[in-house]
């Protein structure tokens, strides 16, 4: 137990309190930490192993070399309802700082890496106390490790098309749902393709917000200007996502992931004119 002096401003008066603040010990090599206090508060957080799911995306993960999150934050109660300070608290228990029913005033603490660092105050459900905080950066890193579909480019006509003809393009990817475990908590991701970058293989490209559609729809079309050539069109998909932690509110992932699909082969031909009909 380490004694610290903390100055608290309440209204127009100042009070100097000396309280016990246990310093959390973190093992940087295993990226885990724990602390026990007299109030039976027990903190334990374990980082991910860093193993990737099958496949990889075009973006790199926002982790350190060991595959662990760079920072781990938790929430700790500032004071109890009886206005008694708790280990790690700072004695802020005035009426004007009380939280709505069902929530407790808590302070955010960084426990990895050392030294321990205090953060902002917020009203949180007591059940959130001492759980590692899932940051948006952690969720983005997890999103980048998910094996997302690599969109196959479908051209109509298939394999062979005509010069100056409206060739139709589309692909079959769509929204998907994934659930991952971060720091022992369930994070649900709703992932959707937000943009499609079409490369037609002749040096031209286009960006759309739709995956296109099959004939007879002509949502995405391209006219090739040169015959007797073979091109290899492909599509690059940018994925966006929202997430929720343990069934809580939905947040937007602050970043995207891009996947490039395999190229297809398409031959550009020229039609030979021929007369047909009665008398020919």
Coordinates of C-alpha atoms in Angstrom, one line a residue:
X1 CA 0.0 0.0 0.0
X2 CA 1.4 3.3 -1.1
X3 CA 0.1 6.5 0.5
X4 CA -0.6 9.4 -1.8
X5 CA -1.9 12.9 -1.2
X6 CA -4.6 14.1 -3.5
X7 CA -6.2 17.5 -3.6
X8 CA -10.0 17.5 -4.2
X9 CA -11.9 20.6 -5.1
X10 CA -15.5 20.5 -3.9
X11 CA -17.6 23.7 -4.4
X12 CA -15.4 26.6 -3.1
X13 CA -13.5 24.6 -0.5
X14 CA -10.4 22.4 -0.8
X15 CA -9.8 19.2 1.1
X16 CA -6.6 17.3 1.3
X17 CA -7.1 13.6 1.6
X18 CA -4.5 10.9 2.2
X19 CA -5.8 7.6 0.9
X20 CA -4.3 4.2 0.0
X21 CA -3.9 3.6 -3.7
X22 CA -2.6 0.1 -4.6
X23 CA -0.3 0.1 -7.5
X24 CA -1.2 -2.6 -10.1
X25 CA 1.7 -4.8 -11.0
X26 CA 1.8 -5.8 -14.6
X27 CA 3.9 -8.5 -16.2
X28 CA 4.9 -7.0 -19.5
X29 CA 6.2 -10.3 -20.9
X30 CA 2.9 -12.1 -20.6
X31 CA 0.8 -8.9 -21.0
X32 CA -1.4 -9.9 -18.0
X33 CA -2.0 -8.1 -14.7
X34 CA -3.8 -8.6 -11.4
X35 CA -4.3 -6.7 -8.2
X36 CA -6.1 -7.5 -4.9
X37 CA -7.6 -5.0 -2.5
X38 CA -9.3 -5.1 0.9
X39 CA -12.7 -4.4 -0.7
X40 CA -12.5 -7.8 -2.5
X41 CA -12.0 -6.0 -5.8
X42 CA -9.9 -8.2 -8.1
X43 CA -8.4 -7.1 -11.4
X44 CA -7.3 -9.5 -14.0
X45 CA -6.8 -9.0 -17.7
X46 CA -5.3 -11.3 -20.3
X47 CA -4.2 -10.1 -23.7
X48 CA -4.9 -12.1 -26.9
X49 CA -2.5 -14.6 -28.1
X50 CA -2.1 -12.7 -31.3
X51 CA -2.9 -15.8 -33.5
X52 CA -4.6 -14.8 -36.7
X53 CA -7.6 -16.4 -38.2
X54 CA -7.2 -18.1 -41.6
X55 CA -6.2 -15.7 -44.4
X56 CA -4.9 -12.2 -44.2
X57 CA -6.1 -8.8 -45.4
X58 CA -4.3 -6.0 -47.1
X59 CA -3.9 -4.0 -43.8
X60 CA -1.5 -4.8 -41.0
X61 CA -2.7 -5.2 -37.4
X62 CA -2.2 -2.4 -34.8
X63 CA -0.4 -4.5 -32.3
X64 CA 3.1 -4.7 -30.9
X65 CA 5.6 -7.3 -32.0
X66 CA 4.3 -9.9 -29.5
X67 CA 0.7 -9.6 -30.8
X68 CA -0.5 -7.9 -27.6
X69 CA -2.5 -4.6 -27.4
X70 CA -0.2 -1.7 -26.6
X71 CA -2.4 -0.5 -23.7
X72 CA -4.9 -2.0 -21.3
X73 CA -7.4 0.2 -19.4
X74 CA -9.9 -0.7 -16.7
X75 CA -12.7 1.2 -14.8
X76 CA -12.5 1.4 -11.0
X77 CA -15.2 2.8 -8.7
X78 CA -14.3 6.2 -7.3
X79 CA -16.4 5.8 -4.1
X80 CA -19.2 3.6 -2.7
X81 CA -22.8 4.7 -2.2
X82 CA -22.0 5.1 1.5
X83 CA -19.5 7.8 0.6
X84 CA -16.6 5.7 1.8
X85 CA -13.5 5.7 -0.3
X86 CA -12.3 2.5 -1.8
X87 CA -8.8 1.4 -2.8
X88 CA -8.0 3.3 -6.0
X89 CA -10.7 5.9 -5.3
X90 CA -10.3 9.6 -4.8
X91 CA -13.1 10.4 -2.3
X92 CA -15.3 12.3 -4.8
X93 CA -18.6 11.6 -3.3
X94 CA -20.5 14.9 -3.3
X95 CA -24.2 15.0 -4.2
X96 CA -23.6 17.0 -7.4
X97 CA -21.4 14.1 -8.8
X98 CA -23.8 11.3 -8.1
X99 CA -24.7 9.1 -11.1
X100 CA -28.1 8.0 -12.4
X101 CA -29.7 5.0 -10.8
X102 CA -27.9 1.8 -11.7
X103 CA -24.6 3.5 -12.4
X104 CA -21.5 4.3 -10.3
X105 CA -18.9 7.0 -10.6
X106 CA -15.8 5.4 -12.0
X107 CA -12.3 6.4 -13.1
X108 CA -10.5 4.9 -16.0
X109 CA -7.0 3.5 -15.2
X110 CA -4.3 2.3 -17.6
X111 CA -2.6 -0.8 -16.1
X112 CA -0.5 -1.8 -19.1
X113 CA 2.1 -0.6 -19.7
X114 CA 3.5 0.6 -16.4
X115 CA 3.4 3.0 -14.7
X116 CA -0.3 3.0 -13.8
X117 CA -2.0 6.1 -15.2
X118 CA -5.4 7.6 -14.3
X119 CA -7.9 8.8 -16.9
X120 CA -11.3 10.3 -17.2
X121 CA -14.4 10.0 -14.9
X122 CA -17.6 8.5 -16.1
X123 CA -20.9 7.0 -14.8
X124 CA -20.8 3.3 -15.5
X125 CA -22.7 0.2 -14.4
X126 CA -21.0 -1.4 -11.5
X127 CA -20.7 -4.6 -13.5
X128 CA -18.1 -2.9 -15.7
X129 CA -15.7 -2.4 -12.7
X130 CA -12.3 -3.8 -13.3
X131 CA -13.1 -5.2 -16.7
X132 CA -10.4 -4.4 -19.3
X133 CA -11.7 -1.6 -21.6
X134 CA -12.0 -2.7 -25.2
X135 CA -10.7 0.3 -27.2
X136 CA -11.7 1.1 -30.8
X137 CA -8.1 0.5 -31.8
X138 CA -8.3 -3.1 -30.4
X139 CA -11.4 -3.8 -32.4
X140 CA -9.9 -2.4 -35.6
X141 CA -6.9 -4.8 -35.1
X142 CA -9.3 -7.7 -34.6
X143 CA -11.2 -6.7 -37.7
X144 CA -7.9 -6.7 -39.7
X145 CA -7.2 -10.3 -38.5
X146 CA -10.5 -11.7 -39.7
X147 CA -10.4 -13.7 -42.9
X148 CA -12.8 -11.6 -45.1
X149 CA -14.0 -12.8 -48.5
X150 CA -11.9 -11.9 -51.5
X151 CA -14.5 -10.9 -54.1
X152 CA -14.5 -12.8 -57.4
X153 CA -15.2 -10.6 -60.5
X154 CA -18.0 -12.0 -62.6
X155 CA -18.3 -10.6 -66.2
X156 CA -21.2 -11.1 -68.6
X157 CA -20.7 -12.2 -71.3
X158 CA -18.5 -14.8 -69.6
X159 CA -14.9 -15.3 -70.6
X160 CA -15.5 -13.7 -74.1
X161 CA -17.1 -10.3 -74.8
X162 CA -17.3 -7.9 -77.8
X163 CA -15.5 -4.6 -78.4
X164 CA -17.7 -1.6 -77.7
X165 CA -20.3 -3.8 -76.0
X166 CA -21.6 -3.0 -72.6
X167 CA -20.0 -5.8 -70.6
X168 CA -21.7 -6.3 -67.2
X169 CA -19.7 -6.7 -64.0
X170 CA -20.8 -7.9 -60.5
X171 CA -19.6 -9.8 -57.5
X172 CA -21.3 -11.9 -54.8
X173 CA -20.0 -10.5 -51.5
X174 CA -22.3 -8.9 -49.0
X175 CA -22.7 -8.0 -45.2
X176 CA -21.5 -10.6 -42.7
X177 CA -21.5 -11.0 -38.9
X178 CA -18.5 -12.1 -36.7
X179 CA -17.9 -12.5 -33.0
X180 CA -14.4 -12.4 -31.5
X181 CA -13.1 -12.5 -27.9
X182 CA -10.9 -9.6 -26.7
X183 CA -9.5 -9.5 -23.2
X184 CA -12.1 -12.1 -22.1
X185 CA -15.1 -10.2 -23.5
X186 CA -17.4 -10.9 -26.5
X187 CA -17.1 -8.3 -29.3
X188 CA -19.7 -8.6 -32.0
X189 CA -18.9 -7.2 -35.4
X190 CA -21.3 -6.2 -38.2
X191 CA -19.1 -6.0 -41.3
X192 CA -20.3 -4.7 -44.7
X193 CA -18.6 -3.9 -48.0
X194 CA -18.6 -0.1 -48.3
X195 CA -16.8 0.6 -51.6
X196 CA -15.8 -1.5 -54.7
X197 CA -12.8 -0.6 -56.8
X198 CA -13.2 -2.2 -60.2
X199 CA -10.1 -2.7 -62.4
X200 CA -11.2 -3.7 -65.9
X201 CA -7.8 -4.8 -67.1
X202 CA -7.4 -2.3 -69.9
X203 CA -5.9 0.5 -67.6
X204 CA -9.3 1.9 -66.6
X205 CA -11.1 1.6 -63.3
X206 CA -14.2 2.7 -61.4
X207 CA -15.4 3.0 -57.8
X208 CA -18.9 2.1 -56.7
X209 CA -20.8 1.5 -53.5
X210 CA -22.6 -1.5 -54.9
X211 CA -21.6 -5.0 -55.8
X212 CA -23.5 -4.8 -59.1
X213 CA -26.1 -7.2 -60.4
X214 CA -26.4 -9.9 -63.1
X215 CA -28.0 -9.5 -66.5
X216 CA -30.6 -8.1 -67.4
X217 CA -29.7 -5.4 -64.9
X218 CA -26.8 -3.1 -66.0
X219 CA -25.8 -1.6 -62.7
X220 CA -22.0 -1.7 -63.5
X221 CA -20.9 -1.9 -67.2
X222 CA -17.7 -1.2 -69.1
X223 CA -17.0 -0.8 -72.9
X224 CA -13.7 -2.2 -74.1
X225 CA -12.2 -0.1 -77.0
X226 CA -9.7 -2.6 -78.4
X227 CA -10.4 -6.0 -79.8
X228 CA -8.2 -9.1 -80.0
X229 CA -6.8 -8.7 -76.5
X230 CA -7.1 -10.6 -73.3
X231 CA -7.7 -8.7 -70.1
X232 CA -7.8 -9.7 -66.4
X233 CA -10.4 -7.6 -64.5
X234 CA -10.6 -7.8 -60.7
X235 CA -12.3 -5.9 -57.8
X236 CA -10.9 -4.5 -54.6
X237 CA -13.4 -4.3 -51.7
X238 CA -13.1 -1.9 -48.7
X239 CA -14.9 -3.2 -45.6
X240 CA -16.4 -1.1 -42.8
X241 CA -17.9 -2.3 -39.5
X242 CA -19.7 -1.5 -36.4
X243 CA -19.3 -3.3 -33.1
X244 CA -20.7 -3.9 -29.6
X245 CA -19.1 -5.2 -26.5
X246 CA -21.0 -7.8 -24.4
X247 CA -24.3 -6.8 -26.0
X248 CA -23.8 -3.1 -25.2
X249 CA -24.3 -0.1 -27.4
X250 CA -23.1 -0.1 -31.0
X251 CA -20.0 1.9 -32.1
X252 CA -18.3 2.5 -35.4
X253 CA -14.9 0.8 -36.0
X254 CA -12.5 3.7 -36.7
X255 CA -11.0 2.3 -39.8
X256 CA -11.5 0.0 -42.7
X257 CA -10.0 -3.2 -44.2
X258 CA -9.3 -3.8 -47.9
X259 CA -9.3 -7.2 -49.7
X260 CA -8.3 -7.8 -53.3
X261 CA -10.1 -10.5 -55.2
X262 CA -8.6 -12.9 -57.8
X263 CA -8.4 -11.7 -61.4
X264 CA -10.6 -13.3 -64.0
X265 CA -9.7 -13.8 -67.7
X266 CA -11.8 -12.1 -70.4
X267 CA -11.1 -12.1 -74.1
X268 CA -12.2 -9.1 -76.2
X269 CA -13.4 -10.1 -79.6
X270 CA -14.7 -8.3 -82.7
X271 CA -17.9 -9.3 -84.4
X272 CA -17.8 -10.1 -88.1
X273 CA -20.8 -8.6 -90.0
X274 CA -23.0 -11.0 -91.9
X275 CA -26.2 -10.5 -93.9
X276 CA -29.2 -12.7 -93.1
X277 CA -32.8 -12.9 -93.9
X278 CA -35.1 -13.7 -96.9
X279 CA -33.4 -13.8 -100.2
X280 CA -29.8 -14.0 -98.8

